XYZ file of C-alpha atoms in Angstrom:
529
model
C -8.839 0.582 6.442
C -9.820 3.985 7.663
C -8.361 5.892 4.780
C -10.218 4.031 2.244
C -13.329 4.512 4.095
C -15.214 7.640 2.643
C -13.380 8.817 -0.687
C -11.780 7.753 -3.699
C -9.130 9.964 -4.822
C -10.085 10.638 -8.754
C -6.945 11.842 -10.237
C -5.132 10.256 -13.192
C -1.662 11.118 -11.772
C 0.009 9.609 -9.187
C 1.473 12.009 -6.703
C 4.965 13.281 -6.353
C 7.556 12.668 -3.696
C 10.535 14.532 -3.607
C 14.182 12.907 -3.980
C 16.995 14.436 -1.958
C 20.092 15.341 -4.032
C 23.313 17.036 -4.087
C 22.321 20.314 -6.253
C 25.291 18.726 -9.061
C 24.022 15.753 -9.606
C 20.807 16.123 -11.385
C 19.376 18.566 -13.681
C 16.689 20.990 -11.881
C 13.153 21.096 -12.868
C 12.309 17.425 -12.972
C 10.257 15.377 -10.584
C 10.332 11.713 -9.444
C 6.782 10.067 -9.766
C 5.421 9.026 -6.600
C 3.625 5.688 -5.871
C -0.400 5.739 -6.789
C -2.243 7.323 -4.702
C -4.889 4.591 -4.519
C -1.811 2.298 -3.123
C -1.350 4.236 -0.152
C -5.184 4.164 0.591
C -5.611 7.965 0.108
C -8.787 9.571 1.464
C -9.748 13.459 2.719
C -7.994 12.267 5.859
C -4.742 11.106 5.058
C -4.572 14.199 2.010
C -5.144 16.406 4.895
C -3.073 14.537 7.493
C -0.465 14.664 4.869
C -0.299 16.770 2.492
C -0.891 20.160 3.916
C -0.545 20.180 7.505
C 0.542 23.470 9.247
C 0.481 26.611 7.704
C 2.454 25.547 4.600
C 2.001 23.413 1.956
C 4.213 20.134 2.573
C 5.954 20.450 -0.818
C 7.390 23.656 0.095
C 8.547 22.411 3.770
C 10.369 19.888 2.399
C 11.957 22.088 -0.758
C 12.637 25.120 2.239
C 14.374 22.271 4.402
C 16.364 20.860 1.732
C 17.772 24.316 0.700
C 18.497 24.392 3.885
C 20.563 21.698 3.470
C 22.470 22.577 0.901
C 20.510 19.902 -0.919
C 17.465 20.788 -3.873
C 14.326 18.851 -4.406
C 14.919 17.374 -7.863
C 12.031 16.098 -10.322
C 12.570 13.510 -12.530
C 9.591 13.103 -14.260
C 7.357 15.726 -16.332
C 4.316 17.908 -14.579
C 0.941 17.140 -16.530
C 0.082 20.536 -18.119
C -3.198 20.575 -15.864
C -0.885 20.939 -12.906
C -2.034 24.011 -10.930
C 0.594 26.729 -10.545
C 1.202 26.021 -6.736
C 2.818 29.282 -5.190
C 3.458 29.257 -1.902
C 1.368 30.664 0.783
C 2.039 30.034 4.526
C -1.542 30.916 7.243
C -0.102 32.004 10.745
C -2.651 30.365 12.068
C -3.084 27.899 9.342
C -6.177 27.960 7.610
C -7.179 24.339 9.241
C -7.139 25.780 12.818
C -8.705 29.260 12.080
C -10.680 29.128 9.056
C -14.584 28.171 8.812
C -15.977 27.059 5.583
C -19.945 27.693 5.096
C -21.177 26.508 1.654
C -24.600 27.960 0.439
C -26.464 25.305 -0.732
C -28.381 27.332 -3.209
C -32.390 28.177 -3.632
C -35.135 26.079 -5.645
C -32.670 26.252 -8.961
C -35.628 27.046 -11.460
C -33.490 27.986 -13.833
C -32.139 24.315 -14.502
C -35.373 22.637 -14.399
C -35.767 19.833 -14.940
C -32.644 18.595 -13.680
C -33.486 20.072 -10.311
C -36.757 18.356 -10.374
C -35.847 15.804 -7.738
C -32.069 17.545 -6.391
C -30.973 20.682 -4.919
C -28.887 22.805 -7.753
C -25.354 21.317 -5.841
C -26.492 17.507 -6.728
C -26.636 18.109 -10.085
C -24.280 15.585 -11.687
C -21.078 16.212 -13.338
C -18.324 15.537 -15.448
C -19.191 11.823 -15.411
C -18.115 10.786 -11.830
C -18.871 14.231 -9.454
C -21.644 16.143 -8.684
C -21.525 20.076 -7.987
C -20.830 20.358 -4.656
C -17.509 17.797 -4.997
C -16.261 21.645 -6.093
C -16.189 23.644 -3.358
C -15.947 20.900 -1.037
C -12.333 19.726 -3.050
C -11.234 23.549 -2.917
C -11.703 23.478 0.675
C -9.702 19.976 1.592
C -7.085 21.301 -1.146
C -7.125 24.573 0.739
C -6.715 23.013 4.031
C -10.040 24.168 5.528
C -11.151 21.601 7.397
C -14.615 22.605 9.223
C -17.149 22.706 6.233
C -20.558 23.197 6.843
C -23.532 23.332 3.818
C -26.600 24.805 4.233
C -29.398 22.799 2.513
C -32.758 23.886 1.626
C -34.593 22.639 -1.752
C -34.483 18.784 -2.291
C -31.902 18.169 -0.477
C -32.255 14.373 0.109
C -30.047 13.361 -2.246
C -27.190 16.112 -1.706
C -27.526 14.889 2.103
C -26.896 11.422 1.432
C -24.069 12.003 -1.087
C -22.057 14.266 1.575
C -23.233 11.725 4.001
C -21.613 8.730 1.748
C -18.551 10.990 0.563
C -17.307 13.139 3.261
C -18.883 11.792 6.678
C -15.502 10.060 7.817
C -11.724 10.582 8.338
C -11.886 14.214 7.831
C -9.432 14.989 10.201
C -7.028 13.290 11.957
C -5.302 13.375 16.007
C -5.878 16.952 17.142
C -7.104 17.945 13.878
C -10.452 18.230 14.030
C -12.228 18.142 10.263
C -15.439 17.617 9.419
C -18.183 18.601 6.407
C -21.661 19.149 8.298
C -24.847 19.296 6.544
C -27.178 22.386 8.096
C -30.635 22.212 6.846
C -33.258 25.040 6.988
C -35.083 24.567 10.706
C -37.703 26.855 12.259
C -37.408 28.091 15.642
C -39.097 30.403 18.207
C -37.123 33.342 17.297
C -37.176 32.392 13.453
C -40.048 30.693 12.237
C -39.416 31.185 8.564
C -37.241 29.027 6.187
C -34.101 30.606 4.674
C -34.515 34.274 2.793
C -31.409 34.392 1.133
C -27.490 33.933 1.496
C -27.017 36.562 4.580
C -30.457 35.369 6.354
C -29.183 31.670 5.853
C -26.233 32.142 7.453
C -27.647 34.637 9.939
C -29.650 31.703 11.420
C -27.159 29.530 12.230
C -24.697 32.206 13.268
C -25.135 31.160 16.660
C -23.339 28.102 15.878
C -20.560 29.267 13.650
C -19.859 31.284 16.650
C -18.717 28.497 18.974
C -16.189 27.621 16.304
C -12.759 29.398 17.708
C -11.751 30.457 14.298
C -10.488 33.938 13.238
C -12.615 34.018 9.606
C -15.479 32.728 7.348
C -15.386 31.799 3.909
C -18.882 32.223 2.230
C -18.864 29.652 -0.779
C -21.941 28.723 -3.385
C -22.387 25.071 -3.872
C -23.093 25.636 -7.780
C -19.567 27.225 -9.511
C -17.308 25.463 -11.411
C -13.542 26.288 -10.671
C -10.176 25.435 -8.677
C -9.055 27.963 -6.704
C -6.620 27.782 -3.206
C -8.513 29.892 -0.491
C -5.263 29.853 1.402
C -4.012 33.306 -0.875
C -7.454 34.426 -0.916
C -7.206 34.722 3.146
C -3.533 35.396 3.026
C -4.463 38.723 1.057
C -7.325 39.124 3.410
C -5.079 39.354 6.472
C -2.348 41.252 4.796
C -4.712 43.962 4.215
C -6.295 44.319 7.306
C -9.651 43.707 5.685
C -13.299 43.099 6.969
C -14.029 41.668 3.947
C -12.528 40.243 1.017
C -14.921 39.894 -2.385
C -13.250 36.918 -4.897
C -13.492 39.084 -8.630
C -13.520 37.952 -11.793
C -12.156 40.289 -15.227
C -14.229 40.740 -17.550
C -14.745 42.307 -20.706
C -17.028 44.877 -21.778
C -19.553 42.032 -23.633
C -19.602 40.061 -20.743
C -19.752 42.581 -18.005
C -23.575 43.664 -18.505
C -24.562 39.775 -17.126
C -22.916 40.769 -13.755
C -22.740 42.597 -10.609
C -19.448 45.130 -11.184
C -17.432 46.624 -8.480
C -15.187 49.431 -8.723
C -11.985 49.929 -6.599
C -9.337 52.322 -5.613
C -5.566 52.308 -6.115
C -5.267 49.947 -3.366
C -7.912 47.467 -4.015
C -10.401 48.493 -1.524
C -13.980 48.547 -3.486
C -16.010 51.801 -2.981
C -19.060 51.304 -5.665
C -21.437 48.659 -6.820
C -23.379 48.063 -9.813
C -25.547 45.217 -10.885
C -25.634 44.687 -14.421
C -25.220 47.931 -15.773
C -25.657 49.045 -19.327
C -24.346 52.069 -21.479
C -22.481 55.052 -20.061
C -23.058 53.481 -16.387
C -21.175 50.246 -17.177
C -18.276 52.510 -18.373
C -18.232 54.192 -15.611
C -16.988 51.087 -13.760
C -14.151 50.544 -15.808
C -11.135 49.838 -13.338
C -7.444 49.503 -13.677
C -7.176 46.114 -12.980
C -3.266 46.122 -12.120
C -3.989 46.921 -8.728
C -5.072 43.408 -8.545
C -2.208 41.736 -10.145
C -2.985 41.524 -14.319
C -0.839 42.922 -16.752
C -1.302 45.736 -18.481
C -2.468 43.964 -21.790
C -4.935 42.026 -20.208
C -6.267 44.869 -18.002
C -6.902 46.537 -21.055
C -8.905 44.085 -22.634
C -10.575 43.524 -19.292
C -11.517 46.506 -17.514
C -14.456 45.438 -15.455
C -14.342 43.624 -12.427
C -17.451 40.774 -11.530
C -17.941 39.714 -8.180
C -17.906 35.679 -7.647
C -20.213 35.446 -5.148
C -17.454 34.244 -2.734
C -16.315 36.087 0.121
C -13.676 36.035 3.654
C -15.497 37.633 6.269
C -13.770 38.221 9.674
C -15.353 36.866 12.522
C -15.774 40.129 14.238
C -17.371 41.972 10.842
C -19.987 38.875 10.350
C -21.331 38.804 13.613
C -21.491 43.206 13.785
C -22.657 42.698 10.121
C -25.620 40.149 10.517
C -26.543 41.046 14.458
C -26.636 44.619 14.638
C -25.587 47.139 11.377
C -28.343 45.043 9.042
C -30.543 42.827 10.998
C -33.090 42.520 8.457
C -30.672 41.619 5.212
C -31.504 38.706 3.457
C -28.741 38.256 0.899
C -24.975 39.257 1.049
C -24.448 40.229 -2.885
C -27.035 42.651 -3.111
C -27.402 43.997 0.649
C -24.940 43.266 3.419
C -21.554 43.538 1.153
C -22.608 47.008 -0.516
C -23.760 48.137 3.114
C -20.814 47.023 4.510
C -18.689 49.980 2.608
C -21.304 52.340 2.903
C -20.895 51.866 6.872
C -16.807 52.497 6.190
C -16.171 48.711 6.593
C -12.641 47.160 4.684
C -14.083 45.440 1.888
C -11.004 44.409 -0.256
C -11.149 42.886 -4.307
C -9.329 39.600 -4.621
C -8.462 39.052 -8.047
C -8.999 35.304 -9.682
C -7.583 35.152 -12.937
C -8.879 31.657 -13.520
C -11.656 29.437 -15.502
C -14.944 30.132 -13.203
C -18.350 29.146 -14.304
C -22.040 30.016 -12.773
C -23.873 26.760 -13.621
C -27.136 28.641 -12.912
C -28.838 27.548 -16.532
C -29.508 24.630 -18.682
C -27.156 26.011 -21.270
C -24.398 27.044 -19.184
C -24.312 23.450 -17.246
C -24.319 21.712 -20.777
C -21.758 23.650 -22.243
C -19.381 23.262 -18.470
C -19.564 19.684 -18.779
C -19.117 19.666 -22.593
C -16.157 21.616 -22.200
C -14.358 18.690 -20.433
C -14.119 17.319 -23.842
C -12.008 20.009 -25.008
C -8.840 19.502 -26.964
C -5.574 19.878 -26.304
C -6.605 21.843 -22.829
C -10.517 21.438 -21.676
C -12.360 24.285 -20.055
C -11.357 22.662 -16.535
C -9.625 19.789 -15.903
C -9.766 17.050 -13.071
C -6.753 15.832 -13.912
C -4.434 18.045 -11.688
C -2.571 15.851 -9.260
C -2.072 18.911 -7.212
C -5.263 19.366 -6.622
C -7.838 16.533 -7.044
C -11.183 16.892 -7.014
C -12.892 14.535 -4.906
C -16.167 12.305 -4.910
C -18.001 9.635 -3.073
C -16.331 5.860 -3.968
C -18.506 4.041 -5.472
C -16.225 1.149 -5.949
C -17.889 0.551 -9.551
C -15.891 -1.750 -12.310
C -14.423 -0.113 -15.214
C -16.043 0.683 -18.012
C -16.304 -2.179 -20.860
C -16.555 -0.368 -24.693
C -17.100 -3.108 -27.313
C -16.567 -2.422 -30.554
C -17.391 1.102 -30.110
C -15.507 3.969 -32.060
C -15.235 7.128 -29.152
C -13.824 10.947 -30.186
C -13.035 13.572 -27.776
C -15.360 12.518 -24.552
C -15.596 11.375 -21.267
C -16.464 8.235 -20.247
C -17.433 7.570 -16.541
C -16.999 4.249 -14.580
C -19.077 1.036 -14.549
C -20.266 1.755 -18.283
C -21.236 -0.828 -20.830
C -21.184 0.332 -24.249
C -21.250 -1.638 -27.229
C -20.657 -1.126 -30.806
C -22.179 2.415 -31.019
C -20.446 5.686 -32.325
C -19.527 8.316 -29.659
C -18.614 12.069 -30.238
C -17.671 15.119 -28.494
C -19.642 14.137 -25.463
C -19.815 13.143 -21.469
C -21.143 9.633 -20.824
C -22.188 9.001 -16.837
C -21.485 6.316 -14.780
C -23.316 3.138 -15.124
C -24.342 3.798 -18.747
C -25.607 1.086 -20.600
C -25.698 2.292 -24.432
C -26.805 -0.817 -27.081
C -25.311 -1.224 -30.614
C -26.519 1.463 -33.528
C -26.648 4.334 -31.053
C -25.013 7.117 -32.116
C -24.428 9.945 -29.331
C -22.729 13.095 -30.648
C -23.024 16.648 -28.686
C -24.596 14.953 -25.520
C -24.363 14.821 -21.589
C -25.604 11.266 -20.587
C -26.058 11.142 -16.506
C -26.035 7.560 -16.443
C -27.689 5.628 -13.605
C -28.045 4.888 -9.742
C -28.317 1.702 -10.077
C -27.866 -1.803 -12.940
C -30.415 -3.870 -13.759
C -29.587 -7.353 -14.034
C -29.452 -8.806 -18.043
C -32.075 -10.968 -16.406
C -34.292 -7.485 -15.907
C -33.098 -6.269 -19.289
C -34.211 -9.474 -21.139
C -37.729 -9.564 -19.275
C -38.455 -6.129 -20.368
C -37.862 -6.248 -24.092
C -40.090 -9.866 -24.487
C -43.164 -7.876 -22.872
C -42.395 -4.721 -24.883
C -40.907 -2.712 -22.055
C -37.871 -0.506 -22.084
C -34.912 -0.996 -20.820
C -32.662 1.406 -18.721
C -29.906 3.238 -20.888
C -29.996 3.741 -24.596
C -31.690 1.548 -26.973
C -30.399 -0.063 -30.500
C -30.368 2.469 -33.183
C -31.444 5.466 -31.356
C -29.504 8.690 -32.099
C -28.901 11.435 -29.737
C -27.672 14.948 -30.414
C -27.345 17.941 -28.698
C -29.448 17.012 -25.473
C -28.982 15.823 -21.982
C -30.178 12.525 -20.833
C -30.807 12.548 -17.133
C -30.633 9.601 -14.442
C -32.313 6.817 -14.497
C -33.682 7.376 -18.267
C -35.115 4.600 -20.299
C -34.535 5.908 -24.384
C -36.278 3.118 -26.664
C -35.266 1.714 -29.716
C -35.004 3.798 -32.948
C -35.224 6.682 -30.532
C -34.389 10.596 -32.328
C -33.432 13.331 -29.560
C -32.108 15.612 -32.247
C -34.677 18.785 -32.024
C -35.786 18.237 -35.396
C -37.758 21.470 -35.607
C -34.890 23.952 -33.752
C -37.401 24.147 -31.248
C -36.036 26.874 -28.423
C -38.422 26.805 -25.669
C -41.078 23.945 -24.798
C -42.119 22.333 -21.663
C -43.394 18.768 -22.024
C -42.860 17.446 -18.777
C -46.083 15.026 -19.012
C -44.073 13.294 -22.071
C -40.517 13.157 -20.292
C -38.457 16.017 -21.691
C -37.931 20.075 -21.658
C -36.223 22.129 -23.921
C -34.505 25.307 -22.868
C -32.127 27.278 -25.563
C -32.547 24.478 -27.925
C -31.083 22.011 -25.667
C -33.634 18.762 -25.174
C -33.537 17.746 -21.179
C -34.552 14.257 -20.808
C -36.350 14.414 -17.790
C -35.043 11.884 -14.923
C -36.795 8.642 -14.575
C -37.872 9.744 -17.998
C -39.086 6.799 -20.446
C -38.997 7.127 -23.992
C -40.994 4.133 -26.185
C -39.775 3.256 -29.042
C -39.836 4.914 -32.072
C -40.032 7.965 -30.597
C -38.766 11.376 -32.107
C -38.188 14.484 -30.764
């Protein structure tokens, strides 16, 4: 079964299929639920064989062909109100045949020590099931781009073996080439050095982007959070002509010191730069932001415009860019994009009026994943059927809660949890949580790997610990990293409000008053922190 080969599709809807109808006999604006995906063996593959093949999006073939027929394409069952607003956009060439996806696999990722003690920033787990990388990755297959390479430097076994495991199959299909290629940091003659930054990474292996026949680039960071379809990013690329296209966030004037700010003309085009500016310079960037497409209320309260990091370079402008204009560059935010307009170069503002999140710090990758917990609408959602995010099958049972009273969280697969209180909080996969605990405000990794009640029963008569959570031991505020063994009677609660304190030789950090639970990490028990 080739489909079922690589990836399991995690969405909680079941796709739809469309149900031909005279236009009088049903009411418009209703769907007809689909069989489960899992039932038709769905995998990258057959979602790309499928699902977006050609220049258009399927669904809007089929509804184009049915007008066409004098016929509509009738729903007859509600959307989930995480459905994506799907507009149409239509690539001539589509973006599978002519677009290359490079993903940046990021630097050392000091800032979210300790979890990147033994993982490059992308491996970093997530929302229960994924890990960081599953993002851009999914955006990609959802966007039809089907040649994805990541660049790898820091740690990288373990990002390398989940891409390996999750995406190394069935990426494309007959005459469809697809594939997602690791590219890790190499010396050579003419470059003897590791990677420098964003431009010099991709700089080194420019040489082989170049044998792709593909018209553009997209330049993506393995370490945001957020959905977006690159199809209208490089639709608005090409309609404009440009060299480059800069993804930009609105922003308001409190949050707009924290970034890099562009300003833009009456057509989009960005002329100035700014990195975190302060005071009368920051005003001084203020834009109208319904060039790009927000309405006047919300361009008032968002004036600024933040660059994403992500970009659509033209084949033609990368190559002129990275070869000749600025040979010695390292990184594209800071150097090659700002040179780029300075030099006269197209470089074009794409607006993305969406949820986006850097998860460059402790506290911003705790609060991400805690915001999956939201109510009635989390932060971001993997729930949209229209477009899933995806993740390596792991073919793991589902979870068994015993006795266990759970309030607004997550719970991931292959978790046993028994008769323990759980609240506002994202339990990982494998989880093994004993009766007493109480977890409230926490991000629990979960586990690689079970050990057998055999294991578990040997441990506690000599004294030893466990993996999981122990009996009684109350955890607030804090994340618990892979592979952790938390003893009996065990406090993570920051008794003291502690805000800063590295105590790596006893298993934990804390960074903005969050305690880090150090992977591998064992806690005896007793212990309080």
């Amino acid at each position: 079964m080739a489909a079922m080969a690589s990836i399991a599709l995690q969405a909680a809807e079941a796709p739809i299929s469309f149900h031909e109808t005279a236009a009088a006999s049903a009411p418009a604006g209703t769907w007809r639920r689909g069989s489960n995906a899992a039932a038709h063996g769905w995998s990258v593959g057959s979602f790309l064989g499928s699902s977006l093949r050609g220049s258009c999006s399927l669904q809007a073939l089929r509804a184009r062909s049915y007008k066409k027929a004098g016929r509509v394409a009738v729903v007859v069952a509600p959307k989930a109100v995480t459905d994506s607003k799907k507009d149409e956009s239509c690539l001539d060439p589509d973006a599978g045949s002519s677009v290359l996806g490079i993903i940046l696999g990021g630097g050392a990722g000091t800032r979210l020590y300790p979890l990147t003690k033994k993982r490059a920033k992308p491996a970093v787990p997530l929302g229960a099931n994924y890990r960081l990388i599953d993002i851009p990755v999914s955006n990609c297959i959802n966007s039809n781009i089907r040649k994805i390479y990541v660049l790898t430097q820091f740690n990288s076994a373990s990002l390398n073996r989940h891409l390996s495991r999750a995406y190394a199959s069935n990426m494309g299909g007959y005459k469809n080439e697809g594939f997602v290629e690791v590219l890790a940091a190499q010396q050579s003659p003419e470059n003897p050095n590791w990677f420098q930054g964003t431009a010099d990474a991709v700089r080194q292996y420019l040489w082989l982007f170049e044998e792709q026949p593909i018209l553009e680039y997209v330049i993506l960071a393995g370490d945001h959070l957020y959905r977006m379809d690159y199809q209208k990013f490089i639709q608005v690329h090409r309609e404009t002509n440009a060299d480059i296209t800069v993804a930009a966030l609105p922003m308001d004037e409190q949050r707009a010191t924290s970034f890099g700010l562009m300003k833009i003309d009456s057509e989009g085009r960005i002329k100035e730069f700014a990195e975190k500016p302060k005071g009368s310079a920051l005003r001084s960037m203020k834009v109208d932001t319904t060039v790009l497409g927000l309405d006047e209320e919300r361009a008032k309260e968002m004036p600024y415009i933040a660059s994403m990091g992500i970009y659509v370079v033209s084949k033609e402008a990368m190559v002129k860019l990275l070869r000749e204009e600025f040979p010695g560059a390292n990184d594209f935010g800071s150097e090659v994009i700002p040179g780029a307009t300075q030099i006269g170069m197209k470089v074009q503002a794409y607006l993305y009026d969406g949820y986006w999140e850097d998860i460059g710090t402790i506290e911003a990758f705790y609060n991400a994943n805690l915001g999956i917990t939201k109510k009635p609408i989390p932060d971001f959602s993997f729930y949209d059927r229209s477009a899933p995010i995806y993740t390596q099958a792991r073919f793991l049972p589902p979870s068994k809660l015993i006795d266990v009273d759970v309030t607004n969280s997550v719970i991931g697969e292959g978790c046993v949890i028994q008769n323990c209180k759980i609240q506002h909080s994202v339990v990982g996969l494998r989880s093994w949580i004993a009766a007493g605990a109480v977890i409230k405000d926490a991000l629990l990794m979960g586990a690689d790997y079970y050990e057998t009640d055999e294991q578990r029963r040997s441990l506690l008569l000599t004294g030893g610990v466990p993996m999981g959570i122990g009996r009684g031991s109350f955890i607030k505020r804090a994340i618990v990293d892979k592979n952790a063994r938390i003893g009996e009677n065990v406090q993570i609660v920051n008794k003291d409000d502690v805000q800063e304190a590295a105590r790596e030789t006893d298993g934990f950090f804390i960074k903005g008053g969050i305690v880090t639970i150090i992977k591998d990490a064992l806690l005896p028990n007793g212990f309080v922190i």
